[in-house]
Coordinates of N, CA, C and O in Angstrom, one line a residue:
M1 N 0.8 -1.2 0.0 CA 0.0 0.0 0.0 C 0.9 1.3 0.0 O 0.5 2.2 -0.7
K2 N 2.0 1.3 0.8 CA 2.8 2.4 0.8 C 3.5 2.6 -0.5 O 3.7 3.8 -0.9
K3 N 3.9 1.6 -1.2 CA 4.5 1.7 -2.5 C 3.6 2.4 -3.5 O 4.0 3.2 -4.3
Q4 N 2.3 2.0 -3.5 CA 1.3 2.6 -4.3 C 1.2 4.1 -4.1 O 1.1 4.9 -5.1
K5 N 1.2 4.6 -2.9 CA 1.1 6.0 -2.6 C 2.3 6.7 -3.1 O 2.2 7.8 -3.7
I6 N 3.5 6.1 -3.0 CA 4.7 6.8 -3.4 C 4.7 6.9 -5.0 O 5.1 7.9 -5.5
I7 N 4.2 5.8 -5.6 CA 4.1 5.9 -7.1 C 3.1 7.0 -7.5 O 3.4 7.7 -8.5
Y8 N 2.0 7.1 -6.9 CA 1.0 8.1 -7.2 C 1.6 9.5 -7.0 O 1.4 10.4 -7.8
I9 N 2.3 9.7 -5.9 CA 2.9 11.0 -5.6 C 3.9 11.3 -6.6 O 4.0 12.5 -7.1
L10 N 4.8 10.4 -7.0 CA 5.8 10.6 -8.0 C 5.1 10.9 -9.4 O 5.6 11.8 -10.1
A11 N 4.1 10.2 -9.7 CA 3.4 10.4 -11.0 C 2.8 11.8 -11.0 O 2.8 12.6 -12.0
A12 N 2.1 12.2 -9.9 CA 1.5 13.5 -9.7 C 2.6 14.6 -9.8 O 2.4 15.7 -10.5
A13 N 3.8 14.4 -9.2 CA 4.8 15.4 -9.3 C 5.4 15.5 -10.7 O 5.6 16.7 -11.2
I14 N 5.6 14.4 -11.4 CA 6.1 14.5 -12.8 C 5.0 15.2 -13.7 O 5.4 16.0 -14.5
I15 N 3.8 14.8 -13.5 CA 2.7 15.5 -14.4 C 2.7 17.0 -14.0 O 2.6 17.8 -14.9
G16 N 2.8 17.3 -12.7 CA 2.8 18.7 -12.3 C 3.9 19.5 -12.9 O 3.8 20.6 -13.4
I17 N 5.1 18.9 -12.9 CA 6.3 19.6 -13.4 C 6.1 19.8 -14.9 O 6.4 20.8 -15.5
A18 N 5.6 18.7 -15.6 CA 5.4 18.8 -17.1 C 4.4 19.9 -17.4 O 4.7 20.8 -18.3
I19 N 3.3 20.0 -16.7 CA 2.3 21.0 -17.0 C 2.9 22.4 -16.6 O 2.7 23.4 -17.4
G20 N 3.6 22.5 -15.5 CA 4.2 23.8 -15.1 C 5.2 24.3 -16.2 O 5.2 25.5 -16.5
K21 N 6.0 23.4 -16.7 CA 7.0 23.8 -17.8 C 6.3 24.3 -19.0 O 6.6 25.3 -19.6
Y22 N 5.2 23.6 -19.4 CA 4.4 24.0 -20.6 C 3.8 25.4 -20.4 O 3.9 26.2 -21.2
I23 N 3.2 25.6 -19.2 CA 2.6 26.9 -19.0 C 3.6 28.0 -18.9 O 3.4 29.1 -19.5
Y24 N 4.7 27.8 -18.2 CA 5.8 28.7 -18.1 C 6.3 29.1 -19.5 O 6.5 30.3 -19.8
S25 N 6.6 28.1 -20.3 CA 7.1 28.4 -21.7 C 6.1 29.2 -22.5 O 6.6 30.0 -23.3
S26 N 4.9 28.9 -22.4 CA 3.9 29.7 -23.2 C 3.8 31.1 -22.8 O 3.7 32.0 -23.6
Y27 N 3.9 31.4 -21.5 CA 3.9 32.8 -21.0 C 5.2 33.5 -21.3 O 5.2 34.7 -21.7
K28 N 6.3 32.8 -21.3 CA 7.6 33.4 -21.6 C 7.6 33.8 -23.1 O 8.0 34.9 -23.4
E29 N 7.0 33.0 -24.0 CA 6.9 33.4 -25.4 C 6.1 34.7 -25.6 O 6.4 35.6 -26.3
E30 N 4.9 34.7 -24.9 CA 4.0 35.9 -25.0 C 4.7 37.1 -24.5 O 4.6 38.2 -25.0
T31 N 5.4 37.0 -23.4 CA 6.1 38.1 -22.8 C 7.2 38.6 -23.7 O 7.3 39.8 -23.9
L32 N 8.0 37.8 -24.3 CA 9.0 38.2 -25.3 C 8.4 38.9 -26.5 O 8.9 39.9 -26.9
E33 N 7.3 38.4 -27.0 CA 6.6 39.1 -28.1 C 6.1 40.5 -27.7 O 6.2 41.4 -28.5
T34 N 5.7 40.6 -26.5 CA 5.2 41.9 -26.0 C 6.3 42.9 -26.0 O 6.2 44.0 -26.4
F35 N 7.5 42.5 -25.5 CA 8.6 43.4 -25.4 C 9.2 43.7 -26.7 O 9.8 44.8 -26.9
K36 N 9.1 42.8 -27.7 CA 9.7 43.0 -29.0 C 8.9 44.1 -29.7 O 9.4 44.8 -30.5
S37 N 7.6 44.2 -29.5 CA 6.8 45.1 -30.3 C 6.5 46.4 -29.6 O 5.5 47.1 -29.7
N38 N 7.5 46.9 -28.8 CA 7.4 48.2 -28.2 C 7.5 49.4 -29.1 O 7.0 50.4 -28.8
D39 N 8.2 49.2 -30.2 CA 8.3 50.4 -31.2 C 6.9 50.7 -31.8 O 6.2 49.8 -32.2
A40 N 6.6 51.9 -31.9 CA 5.3 52.4 -32.5 C 5.6 53.3 -33.6 O 6.6 54.1 -33.6
D41 N 4.8 53.3 -34.6 CA 4.9 54.2 -35.7 C 4.3 55.5 -35.3 O 3.2 55.6 -34.8
I42 N 5.0 56.6 -35.6 CA 4.5 57.9 -35.5 C 4.8 58.7 -36.8 O 5.6 58.2 -37.6
Y43 N 4.1 59.7 -37.0 CA 4.2 60.4 -38.3 C 4.6 61.9 -38.1 O 3.9 62.6 -37.4
L44 N 5.7 62.3 -38.6 CA 6.2 63.7 -38.6 C 5.6 64.4 -39.8 O 5.8 63.9 -40.9
L45 N 5.0 65.5 -39.6 CA 4.5 66.3 -40.7 C 5.6 67.3 -41.1 O 5.8 68.3 -40.4
Q46 N 6.3 67.0 -42.1 CA 7.4 67.8 -42.5 C 7.1 68.9 -43.5 O 6.5 68.6 -44.6
Y47 N 7.4 70.1 -43.1 CA 7.1 71.2 -44.0 C 8.1 71.3 -45.1 O 7.8 71.8 -46.2
G48 N 9.3 70.9 -44.9 CA 10.3 71.0 -45.9 C 11.7 70.6 -45.4 O 11.9 70.4 -44.2
V49 N 12.6 70.4 -46.3 CA 14.0 70.2 -46.0 C 14.9 71.2 -46.7 O 14.7 71.5 -47.9
Y50 N 15.7 71.9 -46.0 CA 16.5 73.0 -46.5 C 18.0 72.7 -46.3 O 18.4 72.2 -45.3
K51 N 18.8 73.0 -47.4 CA 20.2 72.8 -47.3 C 20.9 73.9 -46.5 O 21.9 73.7 -45.8
D52 N 20.3 75.1 -46.5 CA 20.9 76.3 -45.8 C 20.0 76.7 -44.6 O 18.8 76.8 -44.8
E53 N 20.6 76.9 -43.4 CA 19.8 77.3 -42.3 C 19.1 78.6 -42.4 O 17.9 78.8 -42.0
N54 N 19.8 79.6 -43.1 CA 19.2 80.9 -43.3 C 18.0 80.9 -44.2 O 17.0 81.6 -43.9
V55 N 18.1 80.1 -45.2 CA 16.9 79.9 -46.1 C 15.8 79.3 -45.4 O 14.6 79.7 -45.5
M56 N 16.1 78.3 -44.5 CA 15.0 77.7 -43.8 C 14.3 78.7 -42.8 O 13.1 78.7 -42.8
I57 N 15.1 79.5 -42.1 CA 14.5 80.5 -41.2 C 13.7 81.5 -42.0 O 12.6 81.8 -41.5
E58 N 14.1 81.9 -43.1 CA 13.4 82.8 -44.0 C 12.0 82.2 -44.4 O 11.0 82.9 -44.4
N59 N 12.1 81.0 -44.8 CA 10.9 80.3 -45.3 C 9.9 79.8 -44.3 O 8.8 79.4 -44.6
T60 N 10.3 79.9 -43.0 CA 9.4 79.4 -42.0 C 8.8 80.6 -41.1 O 8.2 80.3 -40.1
K61 N 9.1 81.8 -41.5 CA 8.6 83.0 -40.7 C 7.1 83.0 -40.5 O 6.6 83.4 -39.5
K62 N 6.4 82.5 -41.5 CA 4.9 82.5 -41.4 C 4.3 81.4 -40.5 O 3.1 81.5 -40.2
L63 N 5.1 80.5 -40.1 CA 4.6 79.4 -39.3 C 4.5 79.8 -37.8 O 5.3 80.5 -37.3
K64 N 3.4 79.4 -37.2 CA 3.1 79.7 -35.8 C 4.0 78.9 -34.9 O 4.5 79.4 -33.9
N65 N 4.3 77.7 -35.2 CA 5.2 76.9 -34.4 C 5.7 75.7 -35.2 O 5.0 75.2 -36.0
Y66 N 7.0 75.4 -34.9 CA 7.6 74.3 -35.6 C 8.9 74.0 -34.9 O 9.3 74.8 -34.0
F67 N 9.5 72.9 -35.2 CA 10.9 72.7 -34.8 C 11.7 72.1 -36.0 O 11.1 71.7 -37.0
Y68 N 13.0 72.2 -35.9 CA 13.7 71.6 -37.0 C 14.9 70.8 -36.4 O 15.3 71.0 -35.2
Y69 N 15.4 69.9 -37.1 CA 16.5 69.1 -36.7 C 17.4 69.0 -38.0 O 17.0 69.0 -39.1
K70 N 18.7 68.8 -37.7 CA 19.7 68.7 -38.8 C 20.1 67.3 -39.0 O 20.4 66.6 -38.0
E71 N 20.1 66.9 -40.2 CA 20.6 65.6 -40.6 C 21.6 65.9 -41.8 O 21.7 67.0 -42.2
E72 N 22.3 64.9 -42.2 CA 23.3 65.1 -43.3 C 22.7 65.7 -44.6 O 23.4 66.4 -45.3
N73 N 21.4 65.5 -44.8 CA 20.9 66.0 -46.1 C 20.2 67.4 -45.9 O 19.6 67.9 -46.8
G74 N 20.2 67.9 -44.7 CA 19.7 69.3 -44.5 C 18.9 69.5 -43.2 O 19.0 68.6 -42.3
Y75 N 18.2 70.6 -43.2 CA 17.4 71.0 -42.0 C 16.0 70.6 -42.3 O 15.4 71.1 -43.2
H76 N 15.5 69.7 -41.4 CA 14.1 69.2 -41.6 C 13.2 70.0 -40.7 O 13.4 70.0 -39.5
V77 N 12.2 70.6 -41.3 CA 11.2 71.5 -40.5 C 10.0 70.6 -40.3 O 9.3 70.2 -41.2
I78 N 9.6 70.5 -39.0 CA 8.5 69.7 -38.6 C 7.4 70.6 -38.0 O 7.7 71.4 -37.1
I79 N 6.2 70.5 -38.5 CA 5.1 71.3 -38.0 C 4.1 70.5 -37.1 O 3.3 71.1 -36.4
G80 N 4.1 69.2 -37.2 CA 3.2 68.4 -36.4 C 3.7 67.0 -36.3 O 4.5 66.5 -37.1
I81 N 3.1 66.3 -35.3 CA 3.4 64.9 -35.1 C 2.1 64.2 -34.7 O 1.3 64.7 -33.9
T82 N 1.8 63.0 -35.3 CA 0.6 62.3 -34.9 C 0.9 60.8 -35.1 O 1.8 60.4 -35.7
K83 N 0.1 60.0 -34.4 CA 0.1 58.5 -34.6 C -1.0 58.2 -35.6 O -1.0 57.1 -36.1
N84 N -2.0 59.1 -35.8 CA -3.1 58.8 -36.7 C -3.0 59.5 -38.0 O -3.1 60.7 -38.1
K85 N -2.7 58.8 -39.1 CA -2.5 59.3 -40.4 C -3.7 60.2 -40.8 O -3.6 61.2 -41.6
N86 N -4.9 59.9 -40.3 CA -6.1 60.6 -40.7 C -6.2 62.0 -40.2 O -7.0 62.8 -40.6
L87 N -5.3 62.3 -39.2 CA -5.3 63.7 -38.6 C -4.4 64.7 -39.4 O -4.4 65.9 -39.1
K88 N -3.7 64.2 -40.4 CA -2.8 65.0 -41.1 C -3.4 66.3 -41.7 O -3.0 67.4 -41.4
Q89 N -4.5 66.1 -42.4 CA -5.1 67.2 -43.1 C -5.7 68.2 -42.1 O -5.7 69.4 -42.3
K90 N -6.2 67.7 -41.0 CA -6.8 68.6 -39.9 C -5.7 69.5 -39.3 O -5.9 70.7 -39.1
I91 N -4.6 68.9 -39.1 CA -3.4 69.6 -38.5 C -2.9 70.7 -39.6 O -2.7 71.8 -39.2
V92 N -2.7 70.2 -40.8 CA -2.2 71.1 -41.9 C -3.2 72.3 -42.1 O -2.8 73.4 -42.2
D93 N -4.5 72.0 -42.1 CA -5.5 73.0 -42.3 C -5.5 74.1 -41.2 O -5.8 75.2 -41.4
S94 N -5.2 73.7 -40.0 CA -5.1 74.6 -38.8 C -4.0 75.6 -39.0 O -4.1 76.8 -38.6
Y95 N -2.9 75.3 -39.7 CA -1.8 76.2 -40.0 C -2.1 77.1 -41.2 O -1.4 78.0 -41.5
K96 N -3.2 76.7 -42.0 CA -3.5 77.4 -43.2 C -2.4 77.4 -44.2 O -2.0 78.4 -44.8
I97 N -1.8 76.2 -44.3 CA -0.7 76.0 -45.2 C -1.2 75.4 -46.5 O -2.0 74.5 -46.6
T98 N -0.7 76.0 -47.6 CA -1.1 75.5 -48.9 C 0.0 74.6 -49.6 O -0.3 73.9 -50.5
E99 N 1.2 74.6 -49.0 CA 2.3 73.8 -49.6 C 2.0 72.4 -49.2 O 1.3 72.0 -48.3
N100 N 2.6 71.5 -50.0 CA 2.5 70.1 -49.7 C 3.3 69.7 -48.5 O 4.5 70.1 -48.3
I101 N 2.7 69.0 -47.6 CA 3.3 68.5 -46.4 C 3.6 67.0 -46.5 O 2.7 66.3 -46.8
Y102 N 4.9 66.7 -46.3 CA 5.3 65.3 -46.4 C 5.1 64.6 -45.0 O 5.5 65.2 -44.0
M103 N 4.5 63.4 -45.1 CA 4.3 62.7 -43.8 C 5.4 61.6 -43.7 O 5.4 60.7 -44.5
K104 N 6.3 61.8 -42.8 CA 7.4 61.0 -42.6 C 7.2 60.0 -41.5 O 7.1 60.4 -40.3
G105 N 7.2 58.7 -41.7 CA 7.0 57.7 -40.7 C 8.3 57.4 -40.0 O 9.3 57.2 -40.6
V106 N 8.3 57.4 -38.7 CA 9.4 57.1 -37.8 C 8.9 56.2 -36.7 O 7.7 56.1 -36.4
K107 N 9.8 55.4 -36.1 CA 9.5 54.6 -35.0 C 10.1 55.1 -33.7 O 11.1 55.7 -33.7
T108 N 9.3 54.9 -32.6 CA 9.8 55.3 -31.3 C 9.3 54.3 -30.3 O 8.3 53.7 -30.5
N109 N 10.0 54.2 -29.2 CA 9.6 53.3 -28.1 C 9.5 54.0 -26.8 O 9.4 53.4 -25.8
N110 N 9.5 55.3 -26.9 CA 9.4 56.2 -25.7 C 8.0 56.2 -25.2 O 7.1 56.9 -25.8
S111 N 7.7 55.4 -24.2 CA 6.3 55.2 -23.8 C 5.7 56.5 -23.2 O 4.5 56.8 -23.4
E112 N 6.5 57.3 -22.6 CA 5.9 58.6 -22.1 C 5.5 59.5 -23.2 O 4.4 60.0 -23.2
F113 N 6.3 59.6 -24.3 CA 5.9 60.4 -25.4 C 4.7 59.8 -26.1 O 3.8 60.5 -26.5
L114 N 4.7 58.4 -26.3 CA 3.6 57.8 -27.0 C 2.2 58.0 -26.3 O 1.2 58.2 -26.9
N115 N 2.3 57.9 -24.9 CA 1.0 58.1 -24.1 C 0.6 59.6 -24.3 O -0.6 59.8 -24.5
L116 N 1.5 60.5 -24.3 CA 1.1 61.9 -24.5 C 0.6 62.1 -25.9 O -0.5 62.8 -26.0
L117 N 1.2 61.5 -26.9 CA 0.7 61.7 -28.2 C -0.7 61.1 -28.4 O -1.5 61.7 -29.1
D118 N -1.0 60.0 -27.8 CA -2.3 59.4 -27.8 C -3.3 60.4 -27.3 O -4.4 60.6 -27.9
Q119 N -3.0 61.1 -26.2 CA -3.9 62.0 -25.6 C -4.2 63.2 -26.5 O -5.3 63.7 -26.7
Y120 N -3.1 63.8 -27.1 CA -3.2 64.9 -28.0 C -3.9 64.5 -29.3 O -4.7 65.3 -29.8
D121 N -3.7 63.4 -29.8 CA -4.4 62.9 -31.0 C -5.9 62.8 -30.7 O -6.7 63.2 -31.6
N122 N -6.2 62.3 -29.6 CA -7.6 62.2 -29.2 C -8.2 63.6 -29.1 O -9.4 63.8 -29.6
L123 N -7.5 64.5 -28.5 CA -8.0 65.9 -28.4 C -8.2 66.5 -29.8 O -9.3 67.1 -30.1
I124 N -7.2 66.3 -30.7 CA -7.3 66.9 -32.0 C -8.5 66.3 -32.8 O -9.2 66.9 -33.5
S125 N -8.7 65.0 -32.7 CA -9.7 64.3 -33.4 C -11.1 64.7 -32.9 O -12.1 64.7 -33.7
N126 N -11.2 65.3 -31.7 CA -12.5 65.7 -31.2 C -12.8 67.2 -31.2 O -13.7 67.7 -30.6
T127 N -11.9 67.9 -31.9 CA -12.1 69.4 -32.0 C -11.9 69.9 -33.4 O -11.2 69.2 -34.2
D128 N -12.6 71.0 -33.7 CA -12.4 71.7 -35.0 C -11.8 73.0 -34.8 O -11.5 73.8 -35.7
D129 N -11.5 73.4 -33.5 CA -10.9 74.7 -33.2 C -9.4 74.7 -33.6 O -8.6 74.0 -33.0
K130 N -9.1 75.6 -34.6 CA -7.7 75.6 -35.1 C -6.7 76.0 -34.0 O -5.6 75.5 -34.0
D131 N -7.1 76.9 -33.2 CA -6.1 77.4 -32.1 C -5.8 76.2 -31.1 O -4.7 76.1 -30.7
T132 N -6.9 75.4 -30.8 CA -6.7 74.3 -29.9 C -5.7 73.2 -30.6 O -4.8 72.7 -29.9
I133 N -5.9 73.0 -31.9 CA -5.1 72.1 -32.6 C -3.6 72.5 -32.6 O -2.7 71.8 -32.4
I134 N -3.4 73.8 -32.9 CA -2.1 74.4 -33.0 C -1.4 74.3 -31.6 O -0.3 74.0 -31.5
S135 N -2.2 74.6 -30.6 CA -1.7 74.6 -29.2 C -1.3 73.2 -28.8 O -0.2 72.9 -28.2
A136 N -2.1 72.2 -29.2 CA -1.8 70.8 -28.9 C -0.5 70.4 -29.6 O 0.3 69.7 -29.0
E137 N -0.4 70.7 -30.9 CA 0.8 70.4 -31.7 C 2.0 71.1 -31.1 O 3.1 70.5 -31.1
K138 N 1.9 72.3 -30.6 CA 3.0 73.0 -30.0 C 3.5 72.2 -28.8 O 4.7 72.0 -28.6
Q139 N 2.6 71.6 -28.0 CA 3.0 70.8 -26.8 C 3.7 69.5 -27.3 O 4.7 69.0 -26.7
V140 N 3.1 68.9 -28.3 CA 3.6 67.6 -28.9 C 5.1 67.8 -29.4 O 6.0 67.0 -29.1
L141 N 5.2 68.9 -30.2 CA 6.6 69.2 -30.7 C 7.6 69.4 -29.6 O 8.7 68.9 -29.7
S142 N 7.2 70.2 -28.6 CA 8.1 70.4 -27.5 C 8.5 69.1 -26.8 O 9.7 68.9 -26.5
K143 N 7.5 68.3 -26.5 CA 7.8 67.0 -25.9 C 8.7 66.1 -26.8 O 9.5 65.4 -26.3
Y144 N 8.5 66.1 -28.1 CA 9.3 65.3 -29.0 C 10.7 65.8 -28.9 O 11.6 64.9 -28.8
E145 N 10.9 67.1 -28.9 CA 12.3 67.6 -28.8 C 12.9 67.2 -27.5 O 14.1 66.7 -27.5
E146 N 12.2 67.3 -26.4 CA 12.7 67.0 -25.1 C 12.9 65.5 -24.9 O 14.0 65.1 -24.4
L147 N 11.9 64.7 -25.2 CA 12.0 63.2 -24.9 C 12.7 62.4 -25.9 O 13.2 61.3 -25.6
I148 N 12.7 62.8 -27.2 CA 13.2 62.0 -28.3 C 14.5 62.5 -28.8 O 15.5 61.8 -28.8
L149 N 14.5 63.8 -29.3 CA 15.7 64.3 -29.9 C 16.8 64.6 -28.9 O 18.0 64.3 -29.2
Q150 N 16.5 65.2 -27.8 CA 17.6 65.5 -26.8 C 18.0 64.3 -26.0 O 19.1 64.4 -25.4
S151 N 17.2 63.3 -25.9 CA 17.6 62.2 -25.1 C 18.4 61.1 -25.9 O 18.9 60.2 -25.3
G152 N 18.4 61.3 -27.1 CA 19.1 60.2 -27.7 C 19.3 60.2 -29.2 O 19.9 59.4 -29.7

């Protein structure tokens, strides 16, 4: 009788270990996939790229707010940032810009910025007030410079 109990306990332990390993491995795979997909697409609304900084400054005098960054091919002027491609025209219309605006896709994994961008995208999608949209974009641009460009 004692041998039977030991065999049952051993069998239960082996089955428990096998099931535990299976469950652990399935959660581990899901966790790895979650951390791999941290990068999110955001869209920079680019007003233009200029080879000369003085020309860029002269051509952006009419803009209410923007920022620029320098890469090897020139000075990139950004007037807005969004995660929602459908908000592009609404943002551009708020600036009363008639020039073509290029939507440049980039990836970021800065969760603080992405959460903020979600909030401002939500605000922009729920308003038609041009001043509110421009003000929201001003905040987004400022945070992008602070959290993305200056940090790394």
